[in-house]
Coordinates of C-alpha atoms in Angstrom, one line a residue:
Chain B
X1 CA -14.0 -28.4 -10.9
X2 CA -13.7 -32.0 -11.9
X3 CA -16.1 -33.2 -14.6
X4 CA -17.0 -36.7 -15.5
X5 CA -18.4 -36.9 -19.0
X6 CA -20.3 -40.0 -20.2
X7 CA -20.1 -40.5 -23.9
X8 CA -20.6 -42.8 -26.8
X9 CA -19.5 -42.1 -30.3
X10 CA -19.7 -39.0 -32.5
X11 CA -22.2 -36.8 -30.6
X12 CA -20.4 -37.5 -27.3
X13 CA -17.0 -36.9 -28.9
X14 CA -18.1 -33.5 -30.1
X15 CA -19.2 -32.3 -26.7
X16 CA -16.1 -33.9 -25.2
X17 CA -14.0 -31.9 -27.5
X18 CA -15.7 -28.7 -26.5
X19 CA -15.2 -29.6 -22.8
X20 CA -11.6 -30.4 -23.4
X21 CA -11.1 -27.0 -24.9
X22 CA -12.3 -25.4 -21.7
X23 CA -11.0 -27.7 -19.0
X24 CA -7.4 -28.6 -18.1
X25 CA -6.6 -32.3 -18.5
X26 CA -6.9 -33.0 -14.8
X27 CA -10.4 -31.7 -14.6
X28 CA -12.1 -33.8 -17.3
X29 CA -12.5 -37.5 -17.6
X30 CA -14.5 -38.9 -20.4
X31 CA -15.9 -42.4 -19.7
X32 CA -16.8 -44.1 -22.9
X33 CA -19.1 -47.0 -23.9
X34 CA -17.4 -50.2 -24.9
X35 CA -20.6 -52.2 -25.4
X36 CA -20.3 -52.0 -29.2
X37 CA -16.7 -53.1 -29.2
X38 CA -16.3 -56.0 -31.7
X39 CA -13.6 -58.4 -32.9
X40 CA -12.9 -58.0 -36.6
X41 CA -10.2 -60.2 -38.2
X42 CA -9.0 -61.1 -34.7
X43 CA -8.5 -57.4 -33.8
X44 CA -10.2 -55.7 -30.9
X45 CA -12.1 -52.7 -32.3
X46 CA -13.5 -50.1 -29.9
X47 CA -15.5 -47.7 -32.1
X48 CA -16.6 -45.3 -29.4
X49 CA -13.2 -45.1 -27.7
X50 CA -11.6 -44.4 -31.0
X51 CA -14.1 -41.8 -32.1
X52 CA -13.6 -39.9 -28.9
X53 CA -9.8 -40.3 -29.1
X54 CA -9.5 -39.3 -32.7
X55 CA -11.8 -36.3 -32.1
X56 CA -9.8 -35.1 -29.2
X57 CA -6.6 -35.6 -31.2
X58 CA -8.0 -33.5 -34.0
X59 CA -7.7 -36.4 -36.3
X60 CA -11.3 -37.3 -37.1
X61 CA -12.6 -37.5 -40.6
X62 CA -15.1 -34.7 -41.0
X63 CA -16.2 -35.7 -44.5
X64 CA -16.9 -39.4 -43.7
X65 CA -18.3 -38.5 -40.2
X66 CA -16.3 -41.4 -38.7
X67 CA -12.7 -42.7 -38.7
X68 CA -9.5 -40.8 -39.4
X69 CA -8.8 -37.9 -41.7
X70 CA -6.9 -38.9 -44.8
X71 CA -7.9 -42.5 -44.4
X72 CA -7.3 -45.2 -47.1
X73 CA -8.6 -48.7 -47.4
X74 CA -5.9 -50.7 -49.1
X75 CA -5.4 -53.3 -46.4
X76 CA -9.2 -53.9 -46.2
X77 CA -9.4 -54.4 -49.9
X78 CA -6.6 -56.9 -49.7
X79 CA -8.4 -58.6 -46.8
X80 CA -11.4 -58.8 -49.0
X81 CA -9.4 -60.5 -51.7
X82 CA -8.2 -63.0 -49.1
X83 CA -11.8 -63.9 -48.3
X84 CA -12.4 -61.9 -45.2
X85 CA -15.7 -60.0 -44.6
X86 CA -15.1 -56.4 -45.1
X87 CA -18.5 -54.8 -44.4
X88 CA -17.0 -53.0 -41.4
X89 CA -14.8 -50.4 -43.0
X90 CA -11.4 -50.4 -41.3
X91 CA -9.0 -48.0 -42.8
X92 CA -5.3 -48.4 -43.1
X93 CA -4.6 -45.8 -40.4
X94 CA -7.4 -47.0 -38.2
X95 CA -6.2 -50.6 -38.5
X96 CA -2.9 -49.5 -36.9
X97 CA -4.9 -48.5 -33.8
X98 CA -6.7 -51.9 -33.7
X99 CA -3.5 -53.8 -34.3
X100 CA -1.7 -51.8 -31.6
X101 CA -4.6 -52.1 -29.1
X102 CA -4.9 -55.9 -29.7
X103 CA -1.2 -56.3 -29.3
X104 CA -1.1 -54.3 -26.0
X105 CA -4.0 -56.4 -24.7
X106 CA -2.3 -59.6 -25.7
X107 CA 0.8 -58.4 -23.8
X108 CA -1.4 -58.1 -20.7
X109 CA -2.4 -54.4 -20.7
X110 CA -6.0 -53.6 -19.6
X111 CA -8.2 -51.9 -22.1
X112 CA -7.8 -48.7 -19.9
X113 CA -4.0 -48.9 -20.2
X114 CA -4.2 -49.6 -24.0
X115 CA -6.6 -46.7 -24.5
X116 CA -4.4 -44.4 -22.5
X117 CA -1.2 -45.4 -24.4
X118 CA -2.9 -44.9 -27.8
X119 CA -4.5 -41.6 -26.8
X120 CA -1.3 -40.3 -25.4
X121 CA 0.7 -41.2 -28.5
X122 CA -1.9 -39.3 -30.6
X123 CA -1.4 -36.3 -28.4
X124 CA -4.6 -36.5 -26.4
X125 CA -4.0 -35.0 -22.9
X126 CA -7.5 -35.5 -21.3
X127 CA -8.4 -38.9 -19.9
X128 CA -10.4 -41.2 -22.2
X129 CA -11.6 -44.0 -20.0
X130 CA -13.3 -47.3 -21.1
X131 CA -16.4 -47.9 -19.0
X132 CA -15.0 -51.3 -18.2
X133 CA -11.9 -53.4 -18.8
X134 CA -14.2 -56.4 -19.1
X135 CA -16.3 -57.4 -22.1
X136 CA -19.8 -56.1 -22.5
X137 CA -21.6 -56.9 -25.8
X138 CA -24.6 -55.0 -26.9
X139 CA -27.0 -57.3 -28.7
X140 CA -29.9 -56.0 -30.8
X141 CA -32.9 -58.2 -30.5
X142 CA -34.6 -57.9 -33.8
X143 CA -37.3 -59.5 -35.9
X144 CA -34.5 -61.3 -37.7
X145 CA -33.0 -62.6 -34.5
X146 CA -30.2 -61.5 -32.3
X147 CA -27.5 -59.4 -33.9
X148 CA -24.3 -58.1 -32.4
X149 CA -24.6 -54.3 -32.4
X150 CA -22.2 -53.6 -35.3
X151 CA -23.8 -56.3 -37.3
X152 CA -27.2 -54.6 -36.8
X153 CA -25.9 -51.1 -37.1
X154 CA -23.3 -51.3 -39.8
X155 CA -23.8 -54.4 -41.8
X156 CA -27.6 -54.4 -41.7
X157 CA -27.9 -50.6 -41.6
X158 CA -30.5 -50.9 -38.8
X159 CA -33.0 -52.5 -41.2
X160 CA -34.2 -55.3 -39.0
X161 CA -36.9 -54.1 -36.7
X162 CA -35.6 -53.8 -33.2
X163 CA -37.6 -55.2 -30.2
X164 CA -35.1 -54.6 -27.5
X165 CA -31.4 -54.5 -26.5
X166 CA -29.5 -57.0 -24.4
X167 CA -26.3 -56.0 -22.8
X168 CA -24.4 -59.3 -22.5
X169 CA -22.0 -59.2 -19.6
X170 CA -23.0 -55.8 -18.2
X171 CA -24.2 -57.2 -14.9
X172 CA -20.8 -58.8 -14.2
X173 CA -18.5 -56.3 -15.8
X174 CA -16.9 -54.1 -13.2
X175 CA -16.6 -50.4 -14.0
X176 CA -12.9 -49.8 -14.9
X177 CA -10.9 -48.5 -11.9
X178 CA -10.5 -45.2 -13.7
X179 CA -14.2 -44.9 -14.1
X180 CA -14.8 -45.7 -10.4
X181 CA -12.2 -43.1 -9.4
X182 CA -13.8 -40.5 -11.8
X183 CA -17.2 -41.2 -10.2
X184 CA -15.8 -40.8 -6.7
X185 CA -13.8 -37.6 -7.5
X186 CA -16.2 -35.8 -9.8
X187 CA -17.8 -32.5 -8.9
X188 CA -20.3 -32.8 -11.7
X189 CA -21.4 -35.4 -14.3
X190 CA -22.3 -34.7 -17.9
X191 CA -24.3 -37.0 -20.1
X192 CA -23.1 -36.2 -23.5
X193 CA -25.6 -36.3 -26.4
X194 CA -25.1 -39.9 -27.1
X195 CA -27.5 -42.8 -27.9
X196 CA -29.4 -43.4 -24.6
X197 CA -30.0 -47.1 -25.4
X198 CA -26.7 -48.4 -26.8
X199 CA -24.1 -45.7 -25.7
X200 CA -25.2 -44.5 -22.3
X201 CA -27.3 -47.5 -21.6
X202 CA -24.4 -50.0 -21.3
X203 CA -22.5 -47.6 -19.0
X204 CA -25.5 -47.2 -16.7
X205 CA -25.9 -51.0 -16.7
X206 CA -22.6 -51.7 -15.1
X207 CA -22.8 -52.8 -11.4
X208 CA -23.2 -49.8 -9.1
X209 CA -23.1 -47.1 -11.7
X210 CA -26.8 -46.2 -11.8
X211 CA -27.0 -46.1 -8.0
X212 CA -23.8 -44.0 -7.8
X213 CA -25.2 -41.5 -10.3
X214 CA -28.6 -41.5 -8.6
X215 CA -27.0 -40.7 -5.3
X216 CA -24.4 -38.3 -6.7
X217 CA -24.1 -35.1 -4.7
X218 CA -23.2 -32.7 -7.4
X219 CA -24.9 -31.4 -10.5
X220 CA -25.8 -33.8 -13.2
X221 CA -26.4 -32.3 -16.6
X222 CA -27.6 -34.1 -19.7
X223 CA -27.7 -33.0 -23.4
X224 CA -30.4 -34.4 -25.6
X225 CA -29.1 -36.4 -28.6
X226 CA -32.6 -36.1 -30.1
X227 CA -33.2 -32.7 -31.8
X228 CA -36.5 -31.9 -33.5
X229 CA -37.6 -35.5 -33.4
X230 CA -34.6 -37.1 -35.0
X231 CA -31.1 -38.1 -33.9
X232 CA -28.4 -35.8 -34.9
X233 CA -26.3 -38.8 -35.9
X234 CA -26.7 -42.6 -35.5
X235 CA -29.6 -44.9 -34.9
X236 CA -31.1 -43.5 -31.7
X237 CA -34.3 -42.1 -33.2
X238 CA -34.9 -45.2 -35.3
X239 CA -34.4 -47.5 -32.3
X240 CA -36.5 -45.5 -29.9
X241 CA -39.4 -45.4 -32.4
X242 CA -39.3 -49.1 -32.9
X243 CA -39.2 -49.7 -29.2
X244 CA -42.4 -47.5 -28.9
X245 CA -40.7 -44.7 -27.1
X246 CA -41.4 -41.0 -27.8
X247 CA -38.7 -39.9 -30.2
X248 CA -38.0 -36.5 -28.7
X249 CA -36.0 -35.0 -25.9
X250 CA -38.9 -36.0 -23.7
X251 CA -38.3 -39.7 -24.5
X252 CA -34.7 -39.3 -23.6
X253 CA -35.5 -37.4 -20.4
X254 CA -37.8 -40.2 -19.4
X255 CA -34.9 -42.7 -19.8
X256 CA -32.7 -40.5 -17.6
X257 CA -35.3 -39.8 -14.9
X258 CA -33.7 -39.8 -11.5
X259 CA -30.2 -39.5 -13.0
X260 CA -30.2 -35.8 -14.1
X261 CA -30.7 -32.5 -12.5
X262 CA -30.6 -30.4 -15.7
X263 CA -31.3 -31.4 -19.3
X264 CA -30.2 -29.3 -22.2
X265 CA -32.6 -29.5 -25.1
X266 CA -32.4 -27.8 -28.4
X267 CA -34.0 -24.5 -29.2
X268 CA -36.2 -26.2 -31.8
X269 CA -37.5 -28.4 -28.9
X270 CA -38.3 -25.5 -26.6
X271 CA -42.0 -26.5 -26.6
X272 CA -41.0 -29.7 -24.8
X273 CA -39.5 -27.9 -21.9
X274 CA -42.6 -28.1 -19.7
X275 CA -43.0 -31.8 -20.3
X276 CA -39.3 -32.4 -19.5
X277 CA -39.7 -30.4 -16.3
X278 CA -42.7 -32.6 -15.3
X279 CA -40.3 -35.6 -15.3
X280 CA -38.3 -33.9 -12.5
X281 CA -35.5 -32.7 -14.8
X282 CA -35.0 -29.0 -15.1
X283 CA -34.7 -28.2 -18.8
X284 CA -32.3 -25.7 -20.3
X285 CA -32.8 -24.6 -23.9
X286 CA -29.8 -24.0 -26.0
X287 CA -28.4 -24.4 -29.5
X288 CA -27.1 -28.0 -29.4
X289 CA -26.1 -28.6 -33.0
X290 CA -22.3 -28.9 -33.0
X291 CA -21.0 -28.3 -36.5
X292 CA -18.0 -26.1 -36.0
X293 CA -15.5 -26.3 -33.1
X294 CA -16.9 -23.0 -31.9
X295 CA -20.3 -24.7 -31.6
X296 CA -18.8 -27.4 -29.5
X297 CA -17.1 -25.0 -27.2
X298 CA -20.2 -22.9 -26.9
X299 CA -22.3 -25.8 -25.9
X300 CA -19.6 -27.0 -23.5
X301 CA -19.6 -23.5 -22.0
X302 CA -23.3 -23.7 -21.3
X303 CA -23.0 -27.2 -19.8
X304 CA -20.2 -26.0 -17.6
X305 CA -22.2 -23.0 -16.5
X306 CA -25.1 -25.3 -15.5
X307 CA -22.6 -27.5 -13.7
X308 CA -21.6 -24.4 -11.7
X309 CA -18.0 -24.4 -12.9
X310 CA -16.0 -21.7 -14.5
X311 CA -16.8 -21.3 -18.2
Chain I
X1 CA 6.3 -86.8 -62.5
X2 CA 5.7 -85.4 -59.0
X3 CA 8.3 -82.9 -57.8
X4 CA 8.9 -81.8 -54.3
X5 CA 10.7 -78.5 -54.2
X6 CA 12.4 -77.3 -51.0
X7 CA 12.5 -73.5 -50.8
X8 CA 13.2 -70.5 -48.6
X9 CA 12.6 -67.0 -49.8
X10 CA 13.4 -65.1 -52.9
X11 CA 15.8 -67.5 -54.7
X12 CA 13.6 -70.5 -54.0
X13 CA 10.5 -68.6 -55.1
X14 CA 12.1 -67.8 -58.4
X15 CA 12.9 -71.4 -59.2
X16 CA 9.5 -72.4 -57.9
X17 CA 7.9 -70.0 -60.3
X18 CA 9.8 -71.5 -63.2
X19 CA 8.8 -75.0 -62.1
X20 CA 5.2 -73.9 -61.7
X21 CA 5.2 -72.7 -65.3
X22 CA 6.3 -76.2 -66.5
X23 CA 4.4 -78.5 -64.2
X24 CA 0.6 -78.9 -63.6
X25 CA -0.5 -78.1 -60.0
X26 CA -0.8 -81.8 -59.0
X27 CA 2.8 -82.4 -60.0
X28 CA 4.6 -79.7 -57.9
X29 CA 4.6 -79.2 -54.2
X30 CA 6.8 -76.5 -52.7
X31 CA 7.8 -77.0 -49.1
X32 CA 8.8 -73.8 -47.5
X33 CA 10.9 -72.9 -44.5
X34 CA 9.0 -71.4 -41.6
X35 CA 12.0 -71.0 -39.3
X36 CA 12.2 -67.3 -39.7
X37 CA 8.5 -66.8 -39.0
X38 CA 8.1 -64.1 -36.5
X39 CA 5.3 -62.4 -34.5
X40 CA 5.1 -58.7 -35.2
X41 CA 2.4 -56.6 -33.5
X42 CA 0.7 -59.9 -32.5
X43 CA 0.5 -60.9 -36.1
X44 CA 2.0 -64.2 -37.4
X45 CA 4.4 -63.2 -40.2
X46 CA 5.7 -66.0 -42.5
X47 CA 8.2 -64.3 -44.8
X48 CA 9.3 -67.3 -46.8
X49 CA 5.8 -68.6 -47.3
X50 CA 4.6 -65.2 -48.4
X51 CA 7.5 -64.7 -50.8
X52 CA 6.8 -68.0 -52.5
X53 CA 3.0 -67.3 -52.6
X54 CA 3.3 -63.8 -53.8
X55 CA 5.8 -64.8 -56.5
X56 CA 3.7 -67.7 -57.8
X57 CA 0.7 -65.3 -57.7
X58 CA 2.6 -62.8 -59.9
X59 CA 2.2 -60.2 -57.2
X60 CA 5.8 -59.8 -56.0
X61 CA 7.4 -56.4 -55.9
X62 CA 10.3 -56.6 -58.4
X63 CA 11.8 -53.2 -57.5
X64 CA 11.9 -53.7 -53.7
X65 CA 13.0 -57.4 -54.2
X66 CA 10.5 -58.4 -51.4
X67 CA 6.9 -57.9 -50.6
X68 CA 4.0 -57.0 -52.8
X69 CA 3.8 -54.9 -56.0
X70 CA 2.2 -51.5 -55.5
X71 CA 2.8 -51.7 -51.7
X72 CA 2.3 -48.8 -49.4
X73 CA 3.1 -48.3 -45.7
X74 CA 0.4 -46.1 -44.2
X75 CA -0.6 -48.5 -41.5
X76 CA 3.0 -49.1 -40.5
X77 CA 3.6 -45.4 -40.2
X78 CA 0.5 -45.1 -38.0
X79 CA 1.8 -48.0 -35.9
X80 CA 5.0 -46.1 -35.5
X81 CA 3.2 -43.1 -34.3
X82 CA 1.4 -45.4 -31.7
X83 CA 4.8 -46.4 -30.3
X84 CA 5.3 -49.8 -32.1
X85 CA 8.6 -50.9 -33.4
X86 CA 8.5 -50.6 -37.2
X87 CA 11.9 -51.8 -38.3
X88 CA 10.3 -54.8 -40.0
X89 CA 8.6 -53.2 -43.0
X90 CA 5.0 -54.5 -43.2
X91 CA 3.1 -52.9 -46.1
X92 CA -0.6 -52.2 -46.1
X93 CA -1.3 -55.1 -48.6
X94 CA 1.1 -57.4 -46.8
X95 CA -0.5 -56.7 -43.5
X96 CA -3.8 -58.0 -44.8
X97 CA -2.0 -61.4 -45.3
X98 CA -0.7 -61.4 -41.8
X99 CA -4.0 -60.3 -40.3
X100 CA -5.9 -62.9 -42.3
X101 CA -3.4 -65.7 -41.4
X102 CA -3.4 -64.8 -37.7
X103 CA -7.2 -64.8 -37.7
X104 CA -7.4 -68.1 -39.5
X105 CA -4.9 -69.6 -37.0
X106 CA -6.8 -68.1 -34.1
X107 CA -9.9 -69.8 -35.5
X108 CA -8.1 -73.1 -35.3
X109 CA -6.7 -73.5 -38.8
X110 CA -3.3 -75.1 -39.1
X111 CA -0.5 -73.0 -40.8
X112 CA -0.9 -75.4 -43.7
X113 CA -4.6 -74.7 -44.0
X114 CA -4.1 -70.9 -43.6
X115 CA -1.4 -70.9 -46.2
X116 CA -3.5 -72.9 -48.7
X117 CA -6.5 -70.5 -48.2
X118 CA -4.4 -67.4 -48.7
X119 CA -2.5 -68.8 -51.7
X120 CA -5.8 -70.0 -53.2
X121 CA -7.4 -66.6 -52.8
X122 CA -4.5 -65.0 -54.6
X123 CA -4.9 -67.4 -57.5
X124 CA -2.0 -69.8 -56.7
X125 CA -2.8 -73.2 -58.0
X126 CA 0.3 -75.1 -57.0
X127 CA 0.7 -76.4 -53.4
X128 CA 2.7 -74.1 -51.1
X129 CA 3.3 -76.1 -48.0
X130 CA 4.8 -75.0 -44.7
X131 CA 7.6 -77.3 -43.5
X132 CA 5.7 -77.7 -40.2
X133 CA 2.5 -76.6 -38.5
X134 CA 4.5 -76.3 -35.3
X135 CA 6.8 -73.4 -34.4
X136 CA 10.5 -73.5 -35.2
X137 CA 12.5 -70.4 -34.5
X138 CA 15.9 -69.8 -36.1
X139 CA 18.2 -68.1 -33.7
X140 CA 21.4 -66.4 -34.8
X141 CA 24.2 -66.9 -32.3
X142 CA 26.3 -63.8 -32.6
X143 CA 29.0 -61.9 -30.9
X144 CA 26.3 -59.7 -29.6
X145 CA 24.3 -62.5 -28.2
X146 CA 21.3 -64.5 -29.5
X147 CA 19.1 -62.8 -32.0
X148 CA 15.9 -64.0 -33.5
X149 CA 16.5 -64.4 -37.2
X150 CA 14.6 -61.3 -38.4
X151 CA 16.2 -59.3 -35.7
X152 CA 19.6 -60.4 -36.9
X153 CA 18.8 -60.1 -40.6
X154 CA 16.5 -57.1 -40.9
X155 CA 16.9 -55.0 -37.9
X156 CA 20.7 -55.5 -37.5
X157 CA 21.3 -56.0 -41.2
X158 CA 23.6 -59.1 -40.4
X159 CA 26.1 -56.8 -38.7
X160 CA 26.7 -58.8 -35.6
X161 CA 29.2 -61.5 -36.3
X162 CA 27.6 -64.9 -36.5
X163 CA 29.1 -68.0 -34.7
X164 CA 26.3 -70.4 -35.3
X165 CA 22.6 -71.0 -35.8
X166 CA 20.2 -72.7 -33.4
X167 CA 16.9 -74.0 -34.6
X168 CA 14.6 -73.8 -31.6
X169 CA 11.9 -76.4 -31.7
X170 CA 13.1 -78.1 -34.8
X171 CA 13.8 -81.4 -33.1
X172 CA 10.2 -81.6 -31.9
X173 CA 8.3 -80.0 -34.7
X174 CA 6.7 -82.6 -36.9
X175 CA 6.9 -82.0 -40.6
X176 CA 3.5 -80.9 -41.8
X177 CA 1.3 -83.7 -43.0
X178 CA 1.4 -82.2 -46.5
X179 CA 5.2 -82.2 -46.4
X180 CA 5.2 -85.8 -45.2
X181 CA 2.8 -86.8 -48.0
X182 CA 4.9 -84.9 -50.6
X183 CA 8.0 -86.7 -49.4
X184 CA 6.2 -90.1 -49.7
X185 CA 4.7 -89.3 -53.1
X186 CA 7.6 -87.4 -54.8
X187 CA 9.4 -88.8 -57.8
X188 CA 12.1 -86.3 -57.5
X189 CA 13.3 -83.7 -55.0
X190 CA 14.7 -80.3 -55.8
X191 CA 16.7 -78.1 -53.4
X192 CA 16.0 -74.6 -54.7
X193 CA 18.8 -72.0 -54.5
X194 CA 18.0 -71.0 -51.0
X195 CA 20.1 -70.2 -48.0
X196 CA 21.5 -73.6 -46.9
X197 CA 21.8 -72.5 -43.2
X198 CA 18.6 -70.7 -42.5
X199 CA 16.2 -71.7 -45.3
X200 CA 17.0 -75.3 -46.2
X201 CA 18.7 -76.0 -42.8
X202 CA 15.5 -75.8 -40.7
X203 CA 13.6 -78.0 -43.2
X204 CA 16.3 -80.7 -43.0
X205 CA 16.4 -80.4 -39.2
X206 CA 12.8 -81.6 -38.7
X207 CA 12.5 -85.1 -37.3
X208 CA 12.9 -87.7 -40.1
X209 CA 13.4 -85.3 -43.0
X210 CA 17.1 -85.7 -43.4
X211 CA 16.9 -89.5 -43.2
X212 CA 14.0 -89.6 -45.7
X213 CA 15.9 -87.5 -48.2
X214 CA 19.1 -89.5 -47.6
X215 CA 17.1 -92.7 -48.3
X216 CA 15.0 -91.2 -51.1
X217 CA 14.9 -93.5 -54.2
X218 CA 14.5 -90.9 -56.9
X219 CA 16.7 -88.2 -58.2
X220 CA 17.6 -85.3 -55.9
X221 CA 18.8 -82.1 -57.6
X222 CA 20.1 -79.0 -55.9
X223 CA 20.8 -75.6 -57.3
X224 CA 23.6 -73.5 -55.7
X225 CA 22.5 -70.2 -54.1
X226 CA 26.2 -69.1 -54.2
X227 CA 27.4 -67.9 -57.5
X228 CA 30.8 -66.5 -58.1
X229 CA 31.6 -66.5 -54.4
X230 CA 28.6 -64.5 -53.3
X231 CA 24.9 -65.0 -52.6
X232 CA 22.6 -63.9 -55.3
X233 CA 20.4 -62.5 -52.6
X234 CA 20.3 -62.6 -48.8
X235 CA 22.9 -63.3 -46.1
X236 CA 24.1 -66.8 -47.1
X237 CA 27.6 -65.8 -48.2
X238 CA 28.1 -63.5 -45.3
X239 CA 27.0 -66.2 -42.8
X240 CA 29.0 -69.0 -44.4
X241 CA 32.1 -66.8 -44.3
X242 CA 31.7 -65.9 -40.7
X243 CA 31.1 -69.6 -39.9
X244 CA 34.5 -70.5 -41.6
X245 CA 32.8 -72.3 -44.5
X246 CA 34.0 -72.0 -48.1
X247 CA 31.8 -69.4 -49.7
X248 CA 31.2 -71.1 -53.0
X249 CA 29.1 -73.8 -54.5
X250 CA 31.6 -76.2 -53.0
X251 CA 30.8 -75.0 -49.5
X252 CA 27.1 -75.5 -50.3
X253 CA 27.7 -78.9 -51.8
X254 CA 29.6 -79.9 -48.7
X255 CA 26.6 -79.0 -46.6
X256 CA 24.3 -81.1 -48.9
X257 CA 26.6 -84.1 -49.1
X258 CA 24.6 -87.3 -49.0
X259 CA 21.4 -85.5 -49.8
X260 CA 21.9 -84.7 -53.5
X261 CA 22.6 -86.6 -56.7
X262 CA 23.0 -83.7 -59.0
X263 CA 24.1 -80.1 -58.1
X264 CA 23.5 -77.3 -60.6
X265 CA 26.3 -74.7 -60.3
X266 CA 26.6 -71.5 -62.3
X267 CA 28.7 -71.2 -65.4
X268 CA 31.0 -68.8 -63.6
X269 CA 31.7 -71.6 -61.1
X270 CA 32.5 -74.2 -63.7
X271 CA 36.0 -74.5 -62.3
X272 CA 34.6 -75.9 -59.1
X273 CA 32.9 -78.8 -60.9
X274 CA 35.6 -81.3 -60.1
X275 CA 35.7 -80.4 -56.4
X276 CA 31.9 -80.7 -56.2
X277 CA 32.2 -84.1 -57.9
X278 CA 34.7 -85.2 -55.3
X279 CA 32.0 -84.6 -52.7
X280 CA 30.0 -87.3 -54.3
X281 CA 27.6 -85.0 -56.0
X282 CA 27.5 -84.9 -59.8
X283 CA 27.8 -81.2 -60.9
X284 CA 25.8 -79.7 -63.7
X285 CA 26.9 -76.3 -65.1
X286 CA 24.1 -73.9 -66.2
X287 CA 23.2 -70.3 -66.2
X288 CA 21.5 -70.0 -62.8
X289 CA 20.9 -66.2 -62.5
X290 CA 17.1 -65.8 -62.7
X291 CA 16.3 -62.2 -63.7
X292 CA 13.5 -62.6 -66.2
X293 CA 10.7 -65.1 -66.1
X294 CA 12.3 -66.8 -69.1
X295 CA 15.4 -67.3 -67.0
X296 CA 13.4 -69.0 -64.3
X297 CA 11.6 -71.3 -66.7
X298 CA 14.9 -72.1 -68.5
X299 CA 16.6 -73.1 -65.2
X300 CA 13.5 -75.0 -64.2
X301 CA 13.7 -76.8 -67.5
X302 CA 17.3 -77.9 -66.9
X303 CA 16.4 -79.0 -63.4
X304 CA 13.5 -81.1 -64.7
X305 CA 15.7 -82.6 -67.3
X306 CA 18.1 -83.7 -64.6
X307 CA 15.2 -85.1 -62.6
X308 CA 14.3 -87.2 -65.6
X309 CA 11.0 -85.6 -66.1
X310 CA 9.5 -84.0 -69.2
X311 CA 10.7 -80.5 -69.8

């Protein structure tokens, strides 16, 4: 069974790792948001692609919750001395990824090719696929004006009140050929527990993607990133609240109406199951917190079972 | 008295430091070779500019003889894991310089502006000036074919036998405006003890520079980089030998005939003084090895005395 997983950063990467432990490389393609890619110091930084790649490579930094294990920040400190803005924390090891990616792009590689090369060198055997080879930029529309996503999320720590999100370029950016192929060849689609607004949203906004998923013939399974009224990680809950959406798995299910057949909600949210069902999505209650690798594999196994594949 | 110092890498930087200890910032401009600039990983690396800047900033690595004190190589090792060539050793702190410079250039700064910004941030108060804002590339013509200078010097450790040097772009690259101004305003010119072929050579090859120095009205003082038949540092002796030139201060003086009034040769080379004088350059014997800072200041003091300035 061929699975297409749609993912953003940390939450998506965790489920992707669980799935990768259960499926051979040919049977899993992880399509990743690039809407919060940003250029820092002239280097192309792809936070979600790197989070997924580092997680699958077993290199992610568990203590920090982002970046690479054993990271150091000497180059960044030196960049600061040279007058550069250093609010986006790029480690020495992480910088190598951005330098390499930027150089590969400069040499003419697509983002898909650069991502494949980097992931492969780090020992990742499953396909990590950028949603598009063309730029999409997620802009937070806030009470302090428009902010590029990393500016809003990292520099301003989500403090400006958000009134909306604009996905610059999304209507023109073609899905990457590898994404299109994964959509065409998938037997099932999984929405990882990623931010529905700024991780999954940009992927769905690409031309043809929403329609393809709406008309998809196989099972489509989502996992809620909101557990007990809060996001496991990241700004999803905060953003949904400020946008006036219900901060619960119900709010997420509402966003995904028409796109999902099954929706995995956490055991603490079991009381929401009926409301989710009324949205036309069949709920499935499970333990969705992924702390250990065993947790990740266990949730992936449930998702695969819902998808009808071997688990 | 306004001094224009012409410099390459380590030897030039040492004398420049000595001069900087004796002259106020307005009275010293150090024009630096950029012929062995190279692009590594998409980053603009200017080895000689950085050596001079780091030396003046008091940040140079005395043990390694190049680069920055307290350097580490974590990003480079990570780049190696990602498949990049890592024979040119770029440290974590040094990488910050190259990232910053490349970003400033990308934003439209000239190399002169980027160099000034970086030097200023590192606390350098004297002017470090690239010979040109336009690209010049020193190519080693060897028995193994043409090699970019860093390729010949660092990767191949000067092993291929050299038959000549070509300075790609030198005939079209305008001297930087700051270099032109320094030439026009200088009361004296100093040729630092740098490689005459690949450090001073590219500077002299720029349009109008040789003629301007030939016709210069004030004193022109050189310091021999060859001491006792060998280069204090770098490939000068090896290159001169393979090109059939005399590997001594005489060989250097021959290259600089018509450009110098005084030539400082080391005490160990005192026997060459008459031969140097026969080339039309008046020799001055001094201790030229610059190990300690006191050595650098002492040699700078002798040079300034020859230039007729206060020392």
